[in-house]
Short mmCIF file of C-alpha atoms and ligand atoms in Angstrom, two decimals:
data_model
loop_
_atom_site.label_atom_id
_atom_site.label_comp_id
_atom_site.label_asym_id
_atom_site.label_seq_id
_atom_site.Cartn_x
_atom_site.Cartn_y
_atom_site.Cartn_z
CA MET A 1 126.89 97.27 98.90
CA LYS A 2 130.10 98.71 100.19
CA VAL A 3 131.14 102.24 101.05
CA GLY A 4 134.76 101.75 101.97
CA THR A 5 134.59 98.59 104.05
CA THR A 6 131.12 99.26 105.49
CA HIS A 7 127.97 97.68 104.08
CA TYR A 8 125.19 100.18 103.44
CA ARG A 9 121.68 100.17 102.12
CA SER A 10 120.42 103.36 100.47
CA ILE A 11 117.58 103.68 103.03
CA TRP A 12 117.35 102.12 106.48
CA ARG A 13 115.70 102.32 109.87
CA ASN A 14 117.67 103.38 112.87
CA GLY A 15 115.37 102.78 115.84
CA ASP A 16 112.35 104.99 115.18
CA GLU A 17 114.13 107.04 112.53
CA VAL A 18 114.44 106.51 108.78
CA ARG A 19 117.75 107.47 107.25
CA ILE A 20 118.92 107.90 103.67
CA ILE A 21 122.13 108.70 101.90
CA ASP A 22 121.56 112.19 100.50
CA GLN A 23 122.69 111.52 96.94
CA ARG A 24 122.86 115.17 95.92
CA TRP A 25 126.32 115.41 97.41
CA LEU A 26 127.92 112.23 96.12
CA PRO A 27 130.63 111.40 95.29
CA HIS A 28 132.46 114.27 96.94
CA GLU A 29 130.55 114.28 100.21
CA PHE A 30 128.90 111.33 101.98
CA ARG A 31 125.95 112.73 103.92
CA VAL A 32 123.33 110.76 105.80
CA VAL A 33 120.08 112.51 106.68
CA THR A 34 117.04 111.56 108.76
CA LEU A 35 113.59 111.98 107.22
CA ARG A 36 110.73 112.64 109.63
CA SER A 37 107.58 114.19 108.23
CA THR A 38 105.61 113.15 105.13
CA GLN A 39 106.82 116.37 103.56
CA ASP A 40 110.47 115.42 104.27
CA PHE A 41 109.93 112.21 102.31
CA ALA A 42 108.14 114.02 99.47
CA THR A 43 110.92 116.60 99.21
CA ALA A 44 113.62 113.90 99.26
CA ILE A 45 111.98 112.23 96.25
CA ALA A 46 111.04 115.36 94.28
CA ASP A 47 114.41 117.06 94.76
CA MET A 48 116.31 113.83 94.15
CA TRP A 49 118.05 113.35 97.48
CA VAL A 50 117.00 109.80 96.62
CA ARG A 51 116.29 108.69 93.08
CA GLY A 52 116.05 105.58 90.94
CA ALA A 53 112.71 103.83 90.48
CA PRO A 54 112.91 101.15 93.23
CA LEU A 55 114.33 103.54 95.82
CA ILE A 56 111.64 106.12 95.04
CA GLY A 57 109.05 103.41 95.82
CA ALA A 58 110.77 102.34 99.04
CA THR A 59 111.09 105.96 100.22
CA ALA A 60 107.42 106.63 99.51
CA ALA A 61 106.49 103.56 101.56
CA TYR A 62 108.36 104.95 104.56
CA GLY A 63 106.77 108.33 103.83
CA MET A 64 103.35 106.71 104.30
CA ALA A 65 104.58 105.20 107.57
CA ALA A 66 105.67 108.65 108.77
CA SER A 67 102.29 110.08 107.88
CA MET A 68 100.46 107.33 109.81
CA ALA A 69 102.58 107.99 112.90
CA ASP A 70 101.47 111.60 112.68
CA ASP A 71 97.77 111.11 111.93
CA ALA A 72 96.32 107.71 111.06
CA SER A 73 92.97 108.98 109.79
CA ASP A 74 91.53 107.98 106.39
CA ALA A 75 91.75 111.61 105.30
CA ASN A 76 95.48 111.74 106.03
CA LEU A 77 96.07 108.34 104.44
CA ASN A 78 94.61 109.63 101.19
CA ALA A 79 96.22 113.07 101.40
CA SER A 80 99.68 111.54 102.03
CA TYR A 81 99.19 109.15 99.14
CA ASP A 82 98.46 112.13 96.88
CA THR A 83 101.38 114.23 98.18
CA LEU A 84 103.88 111.43 97.69
CA HIS A 85 102.42 110.35 94.35
CA ALA A 86 102.80 113.88 92.95
CA THR A 87 106.57 113.95 93.54
CA ARG A 88 107.80 112.33 90.30
CA PRO A 89 105.68 111.12 87.40
CA THR A 90 107.64 108.51 85.46
CA ALA A 91 108.84 105.70 87.77
CA VAL A 92 105.84 103.43 88.30
CA ASN A 93 107.39 101.88 91.42
CA LEU A 94 106.15 104.97 93.24
CA ARG A 95 102.50 104.18 92.50
CA TRP A 96 103.11 100.47 93.10
CA ALA A 97 104.50 101.07 96.61
CA LEU A 98 101.82 103.60 97.53
CA ASP A 99 99.07 101.27 96.31
CA ALA A 100 100.54 98.42 98.37
CA MET A 101 100.66 100.60 101.47
CA ARG A 102 97.13 101.95 101.09
CA ALA A 103 95.67 98.51 100.32
CA LEU A 104 97.18 97.18 103.55
CA LEU A 105 96.37 100.17 105.76
CA ALA A 106 92.89 101.22 104.67
CA PRO A 107 91.04 98.22 106.19
CA LEU A 108 93.01 98.34 109.48
CA PRO A 109 91.84 100.05 112.68
CA GLN A 110 93.52 103.45 112.92
CA ALA A 111 95.32 102.57 116.15
CA THR A 112 97.29 99.81 114.39
CA ARG A 113 98.12 101.61 111.15
CA ALA A 114 101.39 103.29 112.13
CA GLU A 115 103.09 100.07 113.26
CA ALA A 116 101.70 98.07 110.32
CA ALA A 117 102.97 100.72 107.91
CA LEU A 118 106.50 100.54 109.31
CA VAL A 119 106.52 96.75 109.04
CA LYS A 120 105.21 96.86 105.45
CA ALA A 121 107.73 99.53 104.38
CA ALA A 122 110.55 97.39 105.79
CA GLU A 123 109.15 94.40 103.88
CA ILE A 124 109.11 96.38 100.63
CA CYS A 125 112.78 97.23 101.21
CA ASP A 126 113.77 93.64 102.00
CA GLU A 127 111.87 92.36 98.97
CA ASP A 128 113.66 94.87 96.76
CA VAL A 129 117.04 93.60 97.97
CA GLU A 130 116.12 89.98 97.28
CA THR A 131 114.57 90.81 93.90
CA ASN A 132 117.68 92.65 92.79
CA ARG A 133 119.89 89.83 94.04
CA MET A 134 117.95 87.43 91.81
CA ILE A 135 118.27 89.82 88.84
CA GLY A 136 121.99 89.55 89.44
CA VAL A 137 121.89 85.76 89.50
CA HIS A 138 120.04 85.62 86.15
CA GLY A 139 122.14 88.37 84.58
CA LEU A 140 125.29 86.59 85.71
CA ASP A 141 124.37 83.67 83.43
CA LEU A 142 124.34 86.03 80.43
CA ILE A 143 127.72 87.49 81.36
CA ARG A 144 129.11 84.00 81.90
CA GLN A 145 128.01 82.99 78.39
CA ILE A 146 129.77 86.00 76.88
CA ALA A 147 132.90 85.28 78.94
CA ALA A 148 132.87 81.65 77.76
CA ALA A 149 132.47 82.70 74.10
CA LYS A 150 135.33 85.16 74.48
CA SER A 151 137.66 82.65 76.06
CA ALA A 152 137.00 80.26 73.16
CA ALA A 153 137.78 83.03 70.65
CA LYS A 154 140.80 85.18 69.96
CA SER A 155 139.67 87.65 72.60
CA ALA A 156 140.66 85.15 75.33
CA GLY A 157 141.82 86.96 78.45
CA GLU A 158 139.90 90.11 77.63
CA PRO A 159 137.30 91.18 80.21
CA VAL A 160 133.59 91.20 79.36
CA ARG A 161 132.98 94.85 78.48
CA LEU A 162 129.63 96.19 79.67
CA LEU A 163 128.10 99.57 79.03
CA THR A 164 125.48 101.13 81.31
CA HIS A 165 123.55 104.38 81.34
CA CYS A 166 122.54 106.61 84.27
CA ASN A 167 122.67 104.97 87.68
CA ALA A 168 120.70 101.75 87.94
CA GLY A 169 123.02 100.74 90.75
CA TRP A 170 122.52 100.02 94.43
CA LEU A 171 122.00 103.72 95.03
CA ALA A 172 118.92 103.58 92.76
CA THR A 173 117.48 100.64 94.70
CA VAL A 174 117.67 99.53 98.33
CA ASP A 175 120.69 97.35 97.55
CA TRP A 176 122.48 95.54 94.68
CA GLY A 177 120.99 97.72 91.91
CA THR A 178 119.27 96.34 88.85
CA ALA A 179 121.66 96.85 85.92
CA THR A 180 124.64 96.65 88.27
CA SER A 181 123.55 93.51 90.10
CA PRO A 182 124.77 91.17 87.30
CA MET A 183 128.00 93.19 87.24
CA TYR A 184 128.56 92.83 90.98
CA HIS A 185 127.72 89.14 90.81
CA ALA A 186 130.15 88.61 87.92
CA HIS A 187 132.87 90.52 89.73
CA GLU A 188 132.33 88.46 92.88
CA ALA A 189 132.37 85.25 90.80
CA GLY A 190 135.82 86.18 89.51
CA ILE A 191 134.72 86.83 85.92
CA PRO A 192 136.83 89.71 84.61
CA ILE A 193 134.55 92.59 83.59
CA HIS A 194 135.08 96.18 82.58
CA VAL A 195 132.21 98.66 82.78
CA PHE A 196 131.76 101.78 80.67
CA ALA A 197 129.63 104.23 82.66
CA ASP A 198 127.87 106.89 80.57
CA GLU A 199 128.16 110.26 82.32
CA THR A 200 124.39 110.80 81.75
CA ARG A 201 123.79 114.49 81.31
CA PRO A 202 122.14 116.54 82.55
CA ARG A 203 122.43 115.36 86.17
CA ASN A 204 125.42 113.13 85.55
CA GLN A 205 124.23 110.15 87.56
CA GLY A 206 126.78 107.99 85.74
CA ALA A 207 129.72 110.24 86.55
CA LEU A 208 128.66 111.03 90.10
CA LEU A 209 127.00 107.83 91.27
CA THR A 210 127.72 104.80 89.06
CA ALA A 211 131.44 105.53 88.85
CA TRP A 212 131.53 106.04 92.61
CA GLU A 213 129.71 102.87 93.57
CA LEU A 214 131.65 100.69 91.11
CA GLY A 215 134.84 102.18 92.49
CA GLN A 216 133.81 101.51 96.10
CA HIS A 217 133.21 97.89 95.13
CA GLY A 218 136.45 97.50 93.16
CA VAL A 219 134.82 96.93 89.77
CA PRO A 220 137.09 98.09 86.91
CA HIS A 221 135.39 100.83 84.92
CA ASP A 222 135.82 103.93 82.78
CA LEU A 223 133.60 106.96 82.74
CA ILE A 224 132.67 107.95 79.19
CA VAL A 225 130.82 110.93 77.77
CA ASP A 226 127.30 110.16 76.60
CA ASN A 227 128.27 110.44 72.96
CA ALA A 228 131.14 107.91 73.15
CA GLY A 229 129.03 104.76 73.44
CA GLY A 230 128.21 104.49 69.73
CA HIS A 231 131.85 104.93 68.79
CA LEU A 232 132.99 102.23 71.21
CA MET A 233 130.34 99.85 69.88
CA GLN A 234 131.42 100.50 66.27
CA HIS A 235 134.95 99.53 67.25
CA GLY A 236 133.91 96.28 68.93
CA GLU A 237 134.70 97.55 72.43
CA VAL A 238 131.32 96.76 74.02
CA ASP A 239 130.11 93.16 74.50
CA MET A 240 126.79 93.93 76.16
CA VAL A 241 124.66 96.87 77.29
CA ILE A 242 122.67 96.60 80.53
CA VAL A 243 120.44 99.47 81.65
CA GLY A 244 117.66 99.90 84.18
CA THR A 245 114.13 101.20 83.66
CA ASP A 246 111.59 103.42 85.37
CA ARG A 247 108.55 101.90 83.71
CA THR A 248 108.22 98.99 81.30
CA THR A 249 104.92 98.33 79.58
CA ALA A 250 103.11 94.99 79.37
CA GLN A 251 104.42 94.61 75.81
CA GLY A 252 108.04 95.33 76.77
CA ASP A 253 108.56 98.99 75.80
CA VAL A 254 111.18 100.40 78.16
CA CYS A 255 111.23 103.89 79.61
CA ASN A 256 114.54 104.90 81.17
CA LYS A 257 116.83 107.88 81.64
CA ILE A 258 117.05 110.22 78.66
CA GLY A 259 119.62 108.93 76.16
CA THR A 260 118.86 105.25 76.68
CA TYR A 261 117.06 105.10 73.32
CA LEU A 262 120.15 106.37 71.47
CA LYS A 263 122.24 103.63 73.10
CA ALA A 264 119.70 101.03 72.01
CA LEU A 265 119.86 102.32 68.42
CA ALA A 266 123.65 102.19 68.42
CA ALA A 267 123.59 98.70 69.95
CA ARG A 268 121.18 97.44 67.29
CA ASP A 269 123.27 98.93 64.47
CA ASN A 270 126.36 97.21 65.81
CA GLY A 271 124.90 93.85 66.83
CA VAL A 272 125.57 94.48 70.54
CA PRO A 273 123.06 92.76 72.88
CA PHE A 274 120.96 95.35 74.72
CA TYR A 275 119.47 94.09 78.00
CA VAL A 276 117.20 95.84 80.48
CA ALA A 277 117.26 94.77 84.14
CA LEU A 278 114.05 95.29 86.09
CA PRO A 279 112.26 94.22 89.23
CA SER A 280 108.63 93.30 88.50
CA PRO A 281 107.20 96.36 90.33
CA THR A 282 108.66 98.39 87.44
CA ILE A 283 106.26 96.72 84.99
CA ASP A 284 103.14 98.78 84.36
CA TRP A 285 100.62 96.10 83.40
CA THR A 286 98.03 98.77 82.57
CA LEU A 287 100.05 100.16 79.63
CA ARG A 288 101.07 98.72 76.27
CA ASP A 289 102.42 101.45 73.99
CA GLY A 290 105.26 103.10 75.91
CA LEU A 291 105.77 105.97 73.49
CA ALA A 292 102.15 107.04 73.60
CA GLU A 293 101.28 106.23 77.18
CA ILE A 294 104.20 106.72 79.60
CA PRO A 295 104.32 110.16 81.25
CA ILE A 296 107.76 111.71 80.73
CA GLU A 297 109.02 114.00 83.47
CA ASP A 298 110.03 117.46 82.31
CA ARG A 299 112.58 118.87 84.73
CA ASP A 300 113.97 122.33 85.33
CA GLY A 301 116.12 123.67 82.47
CA ARG A 302 118.65 124.75 85.08
CA GLU A 303 119.86 121.14 85.19
CA VAL A 304 120.92 121.62 81.54
CA THR A 305 122.40 125.10 81.77
CA HIS A 306 124.36 124.32 84.95
CA VAL A 307 126.70 121.54 86.07
CA GLN A 308 127.64 120.49 89.60
CA GLY A 309 131.13 119.39 90.57
CA LYS A 310 133.96 119.80 93.06
CA ASP A 311 135.83 123.10 92.92
CA ALA A 312 139.53 123.63 93.57
CA SER A 313 138.89 124.07 97.32
CA GLY A 314 137.16 120.68 97.45
CA ALA A 315 133.67 122.15 97.92
CA THR A 316 130.66 121.04 95.87
CA ALA A 317 129.77 123.87 93.50
CA ASP A 318 127.44 124.70 90.61
CA VAL A 319 128.67 126.41 87.46
CA GLN A 320 126.72 127.79 84.52
CA ILE A 321 127.84 126.45 81.13
CA SER A 322 125.55 128.31 78.70
CA PRO A 323 124.95 131.99 77.91
CA ASP A 324 122.85 133.93 80.43
CA THR A 325 119.89 134.19 78.04
CA THR A 326 119.82 130.59 76.74
CA SER A 327 116.72 128.58 77.58
CA ALA A 328 116.75 124.78 77.87
CA ARG A 329 114.44 121.79 77.44
CA ASN A 330 114.95 118.97 79.91
CA PRO A 331 112.94 115.80 79.22
CA ALA A 332 114.26 113.39 81.85
CA PHE A 333 113.34 110.03 80.27
CA ASP A 334 112.84 108.44 76.89
CA VAL A 335 111.21 105.27 75.61
CA THR A 336 113.06 102.45 73.89
CA PRO A 337 110.62 100.35 71.85
CA ALA A 338 110.62 96.64 72.67
CA ARG A 339 111.93 95.81 69.17
CA LEU A 340 115.32 97.32 70.12
CA VAL A 341 115.66 95.34 73.35
CA THR A 342 117.38 91.93 73.34
CA GLY A 343 115.94 90.73 76.64
CA LEU A 344 114.48 91.72 80.00
CA ILE A 345 116.33 90.47 83.07
CA THR A 346 113.82 90.05 85.92
CA GLU A 347 113.88 88.34 89.29
CA ARG A 348 112.17 85.34 87.70
CA GLY A 349 114.55 84.98 84.79
CA VAL A 350 115.26 86.49 81.38
CA CYS A 351 112.47 86.94 78.85
CA GLU A 352 111.94 88.40 75.44
CA PRO A 353 110.57 91.96 75.50
CA SER A 354 107.04 91.19 74.43
CA ALA A 355 103.59 90.63 75.90
CA ALA A 356 104.12 86.88 75.50
CA GLY A 357 107.58 86.96 77.07
CA LEU A 358 106.42 88.90 80.13
CA ALA A 359 103.22 86.87 80.45
CA ALA A 360 105.23 83.63 80.49
CA LEU A 361 107.21 84.87 83.52
CA PHE A 362 104.35 86.65 85.30
CA PRO A 363 101.16 84.80 84.32
CA GLU A 364 99.29 85.99 87.42
CA LYS A 365 99.86 89.66 86.46
CA ALA A 366 99.38 89.41 82.72
CA GLY A 367 96.02 87.72 83.17
CA ALA A 368 94.78 90.17 85.81
O1 LIG B 401 116.17 110.51 87.39
P1 LIG B 401 116.67 109.29 88.10
O2 LIG B 401 118.07 109.40 88.58
O3 LIG B 401 115.71 108.85 89.19
O4 LIG B 401 116.65 108.16 86.99
C1 LIG B 401 117.07 106.86 87.30
C2 LIG B 401 117.05 105.96 86.14
O5 LIG B 401 116.73 106.35 85.04
C3 LIG B 401 117.36 104.51 86.40
O6 LIG B 401 117.96 103.95 85.27
C4 LIG B 401 116.05 103.77 86.69
O7 LIG B 401 115.35 104.39 87.72
C5 LIG B 401 116.29 102.36 87.02
S1 LIG B 401 116.92 102.24 88.66
C6 LIG B 401 117.26 100.66 89.06
#
């Protein structure tokens, strides 16, 4: 998607180098960095220079390629898998990408592994772009239906008002985003939309990233505090919620950024459709009960006690917001049970959040 007038992906190859947008500095500073060693890639994921489930997977794939260029032995293949896998626990795209890389590389002669790994990592990135584009095409149909219903009713002329949580935008994927892809498609199709972006404490991905990327693309939006969503829904100001996910179980339970569950509860109480947009590598076919089985990342309490922003001089700065002695809990994700989800928007179409719904779209996976 666009940064100014230039099209960017969130990760790309430049000759022999792999580059990323270092998202820790957005929106106030746009920094591109080159990742070289396996450890560079692991640090970029663990410390959230890159984040978002699909981008974590794509970055890990290039991390495996870097490790093969360094040492293509079986021992290093397995050690790099373990190093990259240990970076973040919740997004299953990480394991999916690493499994795909190892399955391809392990049977190959060592001399061919480095080049094959680069080709496969590029393929994973290209597939992610196409998958997210298709999510946008299917999600666009849902937005179109709401727009048509509104134009037939007394709200004619009003934009379709969409609420999203965290950043499930192009910055969280290789391009397009998941939750944002239907929004970008609707905007490009000339359907008037207005997006409410939850700030998403503690790391404020909504305020820092979603607001920035929507702005770069010219999509009308407002930033709201996390607690405003329920109020807006009670007052009929939200037509649809679309969020992303880090891991969705085979029966349709959805794990996403902390606070997603509360939005789903508010949506259900107010009759607002609550959709989850996901590429199929985000489905964990080995799990059923999301609440019991999905590992939830516990992050440093400093993310809760401190906030990052731009100071008066224009520099990015951290400030402490709580007393010196206050401790903090920081669970980074929560699980929304399938019963609170209206539908799952995938690259193959929209389905009900259930084992049957997912199996109908992905019979080859559900039967495996
Ligand atoms: O901790 P983050 O920023 O990696 O969390 C990101 C999210 O929760 C996204 O909603 C999710 O990864 C879906 S991204 C298309």
